[in-house]
Tab-separated table of C-alpha atoms in Angstrom:
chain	number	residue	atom	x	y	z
I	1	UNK	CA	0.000	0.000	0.000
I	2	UNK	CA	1.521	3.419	-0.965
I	3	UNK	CA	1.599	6.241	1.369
I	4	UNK	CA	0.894	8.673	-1.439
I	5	UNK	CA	-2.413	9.289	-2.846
I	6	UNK	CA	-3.174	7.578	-6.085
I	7	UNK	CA	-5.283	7.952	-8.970
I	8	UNK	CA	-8.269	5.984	-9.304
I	9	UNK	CA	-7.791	3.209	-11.650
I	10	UNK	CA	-9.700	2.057	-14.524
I	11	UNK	CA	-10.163	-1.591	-13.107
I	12	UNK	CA	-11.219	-0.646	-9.901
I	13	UNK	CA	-13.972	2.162	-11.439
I	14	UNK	CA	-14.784	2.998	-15.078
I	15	UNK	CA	-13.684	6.315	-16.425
I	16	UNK	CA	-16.399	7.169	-16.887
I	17	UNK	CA	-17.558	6.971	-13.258
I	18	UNK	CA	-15.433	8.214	-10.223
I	19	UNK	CA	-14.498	11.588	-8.123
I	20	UNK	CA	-14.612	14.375	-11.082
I	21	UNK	CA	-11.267	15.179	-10.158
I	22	UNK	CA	-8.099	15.981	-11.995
I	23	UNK	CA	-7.153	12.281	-12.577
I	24	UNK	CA	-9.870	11.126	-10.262
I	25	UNK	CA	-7.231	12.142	-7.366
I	26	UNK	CA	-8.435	12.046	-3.725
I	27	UNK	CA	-9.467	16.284	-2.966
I	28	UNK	CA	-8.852	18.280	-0.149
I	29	UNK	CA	-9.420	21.882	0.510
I	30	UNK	CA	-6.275	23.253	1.357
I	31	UNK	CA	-2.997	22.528	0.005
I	32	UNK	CA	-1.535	21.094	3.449
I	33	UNK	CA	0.772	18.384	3.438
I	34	UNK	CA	0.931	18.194	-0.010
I	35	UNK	CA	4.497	18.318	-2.779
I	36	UNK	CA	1.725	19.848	-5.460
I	37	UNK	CA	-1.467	19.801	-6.396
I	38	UNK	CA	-4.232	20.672	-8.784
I	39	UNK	CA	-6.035	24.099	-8.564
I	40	UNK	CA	-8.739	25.507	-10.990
I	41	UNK	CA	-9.534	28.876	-11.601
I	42	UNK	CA	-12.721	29.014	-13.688
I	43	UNK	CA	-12.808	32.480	-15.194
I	44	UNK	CA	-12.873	33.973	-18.757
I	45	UNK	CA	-13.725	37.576	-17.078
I	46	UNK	CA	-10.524	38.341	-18.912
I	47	UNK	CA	-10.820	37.285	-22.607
I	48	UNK	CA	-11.280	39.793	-25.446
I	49	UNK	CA	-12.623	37.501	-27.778
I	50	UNK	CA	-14.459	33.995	-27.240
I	51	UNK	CA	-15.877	33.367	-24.179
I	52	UNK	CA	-15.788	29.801	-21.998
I	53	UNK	CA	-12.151	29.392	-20.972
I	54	UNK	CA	-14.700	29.715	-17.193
I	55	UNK	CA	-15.663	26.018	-18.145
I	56	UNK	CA	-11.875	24.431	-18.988
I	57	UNK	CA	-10.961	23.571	-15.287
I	58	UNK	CA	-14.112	21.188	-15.426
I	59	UNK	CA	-13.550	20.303	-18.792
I	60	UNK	CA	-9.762	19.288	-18.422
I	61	UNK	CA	-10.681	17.331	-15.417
I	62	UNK	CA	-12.920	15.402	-17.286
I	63	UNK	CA	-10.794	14.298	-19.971
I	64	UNK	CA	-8.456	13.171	-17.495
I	65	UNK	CA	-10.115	10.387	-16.312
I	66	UNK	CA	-8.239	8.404	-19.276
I	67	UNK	CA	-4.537	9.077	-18.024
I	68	UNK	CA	-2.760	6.618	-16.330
I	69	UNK	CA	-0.350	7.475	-13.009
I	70	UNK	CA	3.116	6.092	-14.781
I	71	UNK	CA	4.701	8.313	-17.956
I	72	UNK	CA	5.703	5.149	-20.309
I	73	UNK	CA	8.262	7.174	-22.540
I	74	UNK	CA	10.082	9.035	-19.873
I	75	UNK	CA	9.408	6.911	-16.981
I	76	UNK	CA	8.480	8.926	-14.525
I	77	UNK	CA	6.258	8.029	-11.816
I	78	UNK	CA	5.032	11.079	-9.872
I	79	UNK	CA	2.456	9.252	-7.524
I	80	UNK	CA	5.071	6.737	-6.309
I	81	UNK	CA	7.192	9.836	-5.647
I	82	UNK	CA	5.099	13.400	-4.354
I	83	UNK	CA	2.187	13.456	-2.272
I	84	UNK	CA	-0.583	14.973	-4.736
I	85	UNK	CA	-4.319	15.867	-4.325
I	86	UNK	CA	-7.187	18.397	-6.557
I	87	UNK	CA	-7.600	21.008	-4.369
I	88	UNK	CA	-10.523	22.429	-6.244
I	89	UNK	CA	-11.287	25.751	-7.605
I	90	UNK	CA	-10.414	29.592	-6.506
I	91	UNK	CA	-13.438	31.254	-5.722
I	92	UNK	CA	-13.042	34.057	-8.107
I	93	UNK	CA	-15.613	37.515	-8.325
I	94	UNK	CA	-17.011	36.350	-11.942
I	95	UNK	CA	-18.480	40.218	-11.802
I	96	UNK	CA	-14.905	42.154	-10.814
I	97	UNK	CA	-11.653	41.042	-12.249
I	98	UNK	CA	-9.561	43.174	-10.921
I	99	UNK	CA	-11.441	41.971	-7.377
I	100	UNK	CA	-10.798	38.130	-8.607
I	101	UNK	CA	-6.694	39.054	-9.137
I	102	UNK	CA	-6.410	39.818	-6.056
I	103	UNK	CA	-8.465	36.651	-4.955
I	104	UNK	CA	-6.258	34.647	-6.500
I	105	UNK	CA	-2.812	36.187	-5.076
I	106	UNK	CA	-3.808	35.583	-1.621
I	107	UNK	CA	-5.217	31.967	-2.199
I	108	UNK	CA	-1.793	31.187	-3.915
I	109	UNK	CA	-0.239	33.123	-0.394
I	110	UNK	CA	-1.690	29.879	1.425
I	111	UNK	CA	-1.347	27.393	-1.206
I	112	UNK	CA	2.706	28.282	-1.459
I	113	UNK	CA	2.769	28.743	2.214
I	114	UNK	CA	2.783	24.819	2.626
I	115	UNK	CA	5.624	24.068	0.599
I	116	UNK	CA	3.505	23.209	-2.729
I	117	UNK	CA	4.026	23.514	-6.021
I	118	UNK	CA	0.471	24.630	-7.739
I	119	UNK	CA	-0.297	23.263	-11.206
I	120	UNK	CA	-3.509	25.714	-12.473
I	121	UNK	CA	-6.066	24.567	-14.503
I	122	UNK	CA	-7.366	27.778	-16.739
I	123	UNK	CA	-9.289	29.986	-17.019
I	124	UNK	CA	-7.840	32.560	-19.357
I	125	UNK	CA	-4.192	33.964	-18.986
I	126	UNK	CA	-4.838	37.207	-16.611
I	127	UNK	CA	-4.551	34.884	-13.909
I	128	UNK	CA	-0.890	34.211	-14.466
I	129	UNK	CA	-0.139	37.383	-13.571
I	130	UNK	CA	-1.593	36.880	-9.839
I	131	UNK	CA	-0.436	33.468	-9.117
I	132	UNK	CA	3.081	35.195	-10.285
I	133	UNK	CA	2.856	37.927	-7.320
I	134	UNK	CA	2.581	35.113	-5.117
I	135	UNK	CA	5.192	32.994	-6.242
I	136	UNK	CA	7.572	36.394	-6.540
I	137	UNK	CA	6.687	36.581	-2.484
I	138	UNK	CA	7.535	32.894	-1.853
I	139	UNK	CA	10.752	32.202	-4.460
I	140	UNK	CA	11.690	35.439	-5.415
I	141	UNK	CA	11.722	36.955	-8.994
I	142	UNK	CA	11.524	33.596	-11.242
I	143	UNK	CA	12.482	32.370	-15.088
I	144	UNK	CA	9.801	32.152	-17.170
I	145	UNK	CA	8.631	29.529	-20.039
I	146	UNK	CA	5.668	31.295	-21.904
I	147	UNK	CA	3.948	28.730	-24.601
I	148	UNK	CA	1.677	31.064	-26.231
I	149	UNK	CA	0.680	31.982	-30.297
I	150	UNK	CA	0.644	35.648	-28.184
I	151	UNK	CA	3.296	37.747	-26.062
I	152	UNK	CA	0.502	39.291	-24.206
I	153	UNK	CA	2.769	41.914	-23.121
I	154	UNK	CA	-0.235	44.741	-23.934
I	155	UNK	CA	-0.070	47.974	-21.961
I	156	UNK	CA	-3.541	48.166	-21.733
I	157	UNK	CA	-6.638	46.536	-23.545
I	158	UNK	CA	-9.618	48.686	-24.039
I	159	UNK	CA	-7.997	51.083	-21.756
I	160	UNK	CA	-7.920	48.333	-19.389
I	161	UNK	CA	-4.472	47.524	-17.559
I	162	UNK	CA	-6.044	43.895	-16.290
I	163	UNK	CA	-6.849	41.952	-19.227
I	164	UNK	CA	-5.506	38.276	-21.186
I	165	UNK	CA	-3.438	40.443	-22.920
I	166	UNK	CA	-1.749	41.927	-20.398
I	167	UNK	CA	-0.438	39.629	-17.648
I	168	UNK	CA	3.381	39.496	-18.571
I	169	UNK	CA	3.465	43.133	-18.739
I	170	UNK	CA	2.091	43.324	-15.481
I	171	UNK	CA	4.638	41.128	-13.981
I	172	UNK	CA	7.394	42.164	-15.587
I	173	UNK	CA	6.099	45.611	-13.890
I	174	UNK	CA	5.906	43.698	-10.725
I	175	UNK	CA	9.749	42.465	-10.361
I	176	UNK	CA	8.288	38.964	-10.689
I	177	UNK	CA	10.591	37.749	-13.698
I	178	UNK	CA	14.404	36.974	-13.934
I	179	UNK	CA	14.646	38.745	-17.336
I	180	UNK	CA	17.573	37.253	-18.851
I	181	UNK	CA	15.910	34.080	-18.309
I	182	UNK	CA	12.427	34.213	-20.215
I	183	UNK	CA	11.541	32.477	-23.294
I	184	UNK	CA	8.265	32.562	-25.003
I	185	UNK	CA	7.969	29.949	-27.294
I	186	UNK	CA	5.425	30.151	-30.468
I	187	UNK	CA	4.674	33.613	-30.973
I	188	UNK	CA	2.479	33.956	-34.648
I	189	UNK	CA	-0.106	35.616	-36.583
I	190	UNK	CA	-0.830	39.150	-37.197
I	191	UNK	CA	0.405	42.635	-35.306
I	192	UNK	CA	-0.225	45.948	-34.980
I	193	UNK	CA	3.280	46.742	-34.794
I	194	UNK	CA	6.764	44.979	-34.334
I	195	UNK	CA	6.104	46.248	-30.885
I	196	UNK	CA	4.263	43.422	-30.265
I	197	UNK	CA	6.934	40.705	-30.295
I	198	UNK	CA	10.178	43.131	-29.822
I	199	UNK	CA	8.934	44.325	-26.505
I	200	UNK	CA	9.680	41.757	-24.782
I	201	UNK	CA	13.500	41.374	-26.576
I	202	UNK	CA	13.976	44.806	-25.362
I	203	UNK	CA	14.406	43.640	-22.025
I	204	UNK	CA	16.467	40.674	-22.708
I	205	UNK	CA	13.970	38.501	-22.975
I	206	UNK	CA	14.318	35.055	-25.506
I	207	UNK	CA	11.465	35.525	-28.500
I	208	UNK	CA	10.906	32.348	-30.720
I	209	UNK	CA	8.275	32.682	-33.094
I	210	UNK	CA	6.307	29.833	-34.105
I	211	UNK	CA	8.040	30.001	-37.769
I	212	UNK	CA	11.700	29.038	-36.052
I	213	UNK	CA	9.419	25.735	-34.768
I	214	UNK	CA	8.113	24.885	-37.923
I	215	UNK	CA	9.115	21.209	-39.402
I	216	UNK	CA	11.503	20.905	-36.587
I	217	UNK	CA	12.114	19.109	-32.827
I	218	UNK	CA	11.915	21.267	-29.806
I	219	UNK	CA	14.351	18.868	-28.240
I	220	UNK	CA	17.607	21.440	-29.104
I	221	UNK	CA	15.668	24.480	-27.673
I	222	UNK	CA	14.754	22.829	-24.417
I	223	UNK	CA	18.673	22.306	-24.122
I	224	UNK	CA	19.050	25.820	-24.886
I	225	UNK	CA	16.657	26.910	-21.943
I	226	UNK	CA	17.847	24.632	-19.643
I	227	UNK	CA	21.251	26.007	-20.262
I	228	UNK	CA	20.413	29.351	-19.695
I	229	UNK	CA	18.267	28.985	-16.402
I	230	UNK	CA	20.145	26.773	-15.076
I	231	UNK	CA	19.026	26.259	-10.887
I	232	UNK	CA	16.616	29.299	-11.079
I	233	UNK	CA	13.468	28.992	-9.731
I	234	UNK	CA	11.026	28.835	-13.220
I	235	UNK	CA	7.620	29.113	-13.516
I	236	UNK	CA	5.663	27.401	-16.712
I	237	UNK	CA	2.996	28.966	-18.452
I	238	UNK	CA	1.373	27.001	-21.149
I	239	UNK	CA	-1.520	29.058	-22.857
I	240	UNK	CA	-3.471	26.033	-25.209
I	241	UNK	CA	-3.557	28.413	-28.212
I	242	UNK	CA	0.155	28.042	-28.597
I	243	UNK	CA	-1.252	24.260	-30.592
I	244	UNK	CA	-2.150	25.067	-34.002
I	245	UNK	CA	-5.955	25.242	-34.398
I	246	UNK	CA	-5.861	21.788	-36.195
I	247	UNK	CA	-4.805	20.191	-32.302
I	248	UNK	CA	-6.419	22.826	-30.333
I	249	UNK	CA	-9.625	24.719	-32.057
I	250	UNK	CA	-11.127	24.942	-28.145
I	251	UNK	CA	-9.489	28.083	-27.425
I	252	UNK	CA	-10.855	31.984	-27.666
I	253	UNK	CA	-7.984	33.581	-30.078
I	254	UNK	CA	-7.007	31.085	-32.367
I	255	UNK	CA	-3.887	31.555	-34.705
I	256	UNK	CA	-3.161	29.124	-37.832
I	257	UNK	CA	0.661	27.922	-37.812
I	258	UNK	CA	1.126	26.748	-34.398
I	259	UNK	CA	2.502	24.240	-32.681
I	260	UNK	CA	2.263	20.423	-32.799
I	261	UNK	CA	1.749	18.388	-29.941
I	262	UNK	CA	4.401	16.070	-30.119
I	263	UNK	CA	6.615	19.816	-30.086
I	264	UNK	CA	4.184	20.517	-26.686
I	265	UNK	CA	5.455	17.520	-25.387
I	266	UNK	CA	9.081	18.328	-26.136
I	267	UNK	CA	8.709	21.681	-24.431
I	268	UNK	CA	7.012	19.912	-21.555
I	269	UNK	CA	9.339	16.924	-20.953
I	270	UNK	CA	12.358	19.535	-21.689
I	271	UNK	CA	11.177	21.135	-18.420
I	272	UNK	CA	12.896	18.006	-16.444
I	273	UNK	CA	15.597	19.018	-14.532
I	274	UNK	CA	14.557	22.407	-13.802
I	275	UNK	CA	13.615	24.202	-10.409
I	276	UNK	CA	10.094	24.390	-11.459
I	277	UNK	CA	7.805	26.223	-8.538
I	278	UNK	CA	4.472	26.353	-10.745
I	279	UNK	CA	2.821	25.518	-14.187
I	280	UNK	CA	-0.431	26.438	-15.433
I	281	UNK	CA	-1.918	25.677	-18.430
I	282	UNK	CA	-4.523	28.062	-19.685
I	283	UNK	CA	-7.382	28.966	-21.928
I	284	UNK	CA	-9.362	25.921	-23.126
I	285	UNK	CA	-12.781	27.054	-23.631
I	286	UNK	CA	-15.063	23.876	-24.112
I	287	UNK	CA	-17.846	25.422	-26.085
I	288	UNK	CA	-15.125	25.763	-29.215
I	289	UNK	CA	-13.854	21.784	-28.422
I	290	UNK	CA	-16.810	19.613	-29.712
I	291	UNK	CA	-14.661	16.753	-29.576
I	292	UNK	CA	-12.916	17.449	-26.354
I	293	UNK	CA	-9.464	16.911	-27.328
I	294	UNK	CA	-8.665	20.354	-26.512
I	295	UNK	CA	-8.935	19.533	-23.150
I	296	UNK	CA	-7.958	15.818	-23.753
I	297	UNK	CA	-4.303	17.530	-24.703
I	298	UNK	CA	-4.598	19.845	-22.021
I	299	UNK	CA	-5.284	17.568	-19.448
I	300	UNK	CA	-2.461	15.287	-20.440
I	301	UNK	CA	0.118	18.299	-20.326
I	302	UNK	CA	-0.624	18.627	-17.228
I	303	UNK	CA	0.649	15.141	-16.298
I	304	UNK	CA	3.559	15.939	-17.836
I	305	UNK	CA	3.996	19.029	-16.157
I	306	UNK	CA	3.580	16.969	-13.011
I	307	UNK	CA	6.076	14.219	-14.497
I	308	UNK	CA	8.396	16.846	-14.543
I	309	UNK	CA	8.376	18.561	-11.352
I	310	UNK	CA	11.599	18.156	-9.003
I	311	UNK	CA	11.712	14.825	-6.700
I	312	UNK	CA	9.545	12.689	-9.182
I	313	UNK	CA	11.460	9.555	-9.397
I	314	UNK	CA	12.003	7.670	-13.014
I	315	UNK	CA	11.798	3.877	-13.542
C-alpha cells in the first residue's frame, strides 16, 4: 500500500464513473501536506474575444479520467514519488476582475505557504499574472517559459491595464521575472506593430516565433533553456492556443501555424531538470472543443507538467 495518494484506476472504477477530479485524485481543501497539487480557476472575465475558458478547469478534469499514473516514454512516476491531491477551484468575483486578481494572489499566499508547487487549470491567462505575485513573495523573482501563439505583453486593452493580454506586462512591472531568463515559445499571426513581439527582446527577454518551430524538434531548444536557467526557480505557463488550431480549435484567439503536440510535449518533458515552482496551463474554452481533445491535450500536459516537477522519481 503506498503512502501517497493515487489515482483511481480504470479496473477498480470505469472512467467514466469516479471523483470528477483531476485524474480522479483524492481532494482536499487546502494545500496542506501536499508536494503539489491541482487548482482551478474558472474564469474567462478576462478574454477579449471567445468566451468559456470559465468552463476548462471542469472540462480538463474530465478528460483526465483516461490518463494513467506512470509516464511510459520518460518513466516517470510522480504518484510513487510526491504526495498529490485536486484542491478544487479559486473562488473568483465572476463580476470584478480586478477583485478576482487579487483573490487569487492571496489563495496562492496559502497554497505556497505549505511548501507546494500549484499546477492551475485555466481559465484565461490574466490569472498568471496573480499566481506570479505570489510565487515572486515565496521564491523570489523567477524564469519564465511562456507557450503562447501571443506575447501578451499589452499595456492596456480597451484602456484596461487587467486583461488576457496583459499579464506578462504586469509582472514584468511587478519584479516577478528573472529577465535574462524568459523564453516565449510560439509567438504567430498578425500585429499591430513589431512592438508586439520586440517588446519583450527589449528587455532581454528570448522571443521564438512559431516560424523558427516549424518542421523541426523542440528537443535542441529545451537544451538551450535549460542552459540558460540553469538552478533558477522557473515558472511554466502554457496558454493552449500556442497548438495550431488543427490540435487545439477549443481556445478563444485562435492563430493558424502553431505548434504540434508532439513539439508541446518536447517543451514539456524539456522542463525536467529544472527548479520548477508552478505551471499552469490556460485557456481551453469547451464550447469551441466539440470533440474534447482540446482539453484531452490539455489535461495530459498537465501530467507531464507533473512528471516533470523536481523529486519525481524515473523507472
Amino acid at each position: 500500500m503506498s503512502r501517497f495518494n493515487q489515482p483511481l484506476g480504470g479496473n477498480d472504477m470505469p472512467r467514466f464513473g469516479g471523483p470528477a477530479t483531476m485524474m480522479r485524485l483524492p481532494s482536499q481543501d487546502t494545500a496542506e501536506g501536499l508536494d503539489a497539487c491541482f487548482i482551478g480557476i474558472p474564469m474567462d472575465i478576462g478574454t477579449s474575444n471567445r468566451p468559456g475558458t470559465r468552463l476548462g478547469p471542469r472540462q480538463i478534469r474530465d478528460e483526465s479520467r483516461m490518463i494513467r499514473p506512470y509516464n511510459m516514454a520518460t518513466r516517470a512516476a510522480p504518484f510513487d514519488s510526491l504526495q498529490i491531491a485536486d484542491i478544487g477551484d479559486v473562488p473568483i468575483n465572476t463580476f470584478d476582475l480586478k477583485k478576482s486578481v487579487d483573490i487569487i494572489t492571496e489563495h496562492y499566499h496559502e497554497v505556497l505557504s505549505h511548501g507546494t508547487i500549484p499546477l492551475t487549470l485555466g481559465g484565461d491567462h490574466t490569472l498568471t499574472w496573480p499566481i506570479l505575485r505570489a510565487i515572486r513573495a515565496r521564491h523570489g523573482p523567477v524564469a519564465l517559459i511562456h507557450v503562447d501563439a501571443h506575447a501578451d505583453i499589452n499595456e492596456h486593452m480597451f484602456g484596461e491595464t487587467v486583461a488576457h493580454g496583459c499579464p506578462f506586462r504586469r509582472a514584468w512591472e511587478d519584479g516577478c521575472l528573472q529577465n535574462d531568463k524568459v523564453f516565449q515559445i510560439g509567438l504567430r499571426g498578425t500585429g499591430y506593430a513589431p512592438e508586439d513581439f520586440d517588446w519583450g527582446r527589449d528587455r532581454g527577454w528570448t522571443v521564438v516565433q512559431a516560424e523558427e518551430c516549424w518542421h523541426k524538434s523542440l528537443s535542441p531548444l529545451m537544451e538551450r533553456v535549460r542552459d540558460v536557467v540553469g538552478d533558477a526557480p522557473v515558472y511554466l505557463s502554457f496558454d493552449i492556443d500556442s497548438l495550431d488550431p488543427a490540435f487545439a480549435p477549443g481556445t478563444g484567439t485562435v492563430e493558424p501555424g502553431g505548434l504540434t503536440t508532439v513539439q508541446a510535449l518536447e517543451i514539456v518533458r524539456g522542463c525536467a531538470g529544472l527548479n520548477l515552482v508552478g505551471c499552469d496551463l490556460v485557456e481551453v474554452s469547451p464550447p469551441y472543443d466539440p470533440t474534447g481533445n482540446t482539453a484531452l491535450i490539455a489535461a495530459n500536459l498537465l501530467f507531464e507538467m507533473l512528471c516533470a516537477l523536481p523529486g519525481v522519481t524515473r523507472g
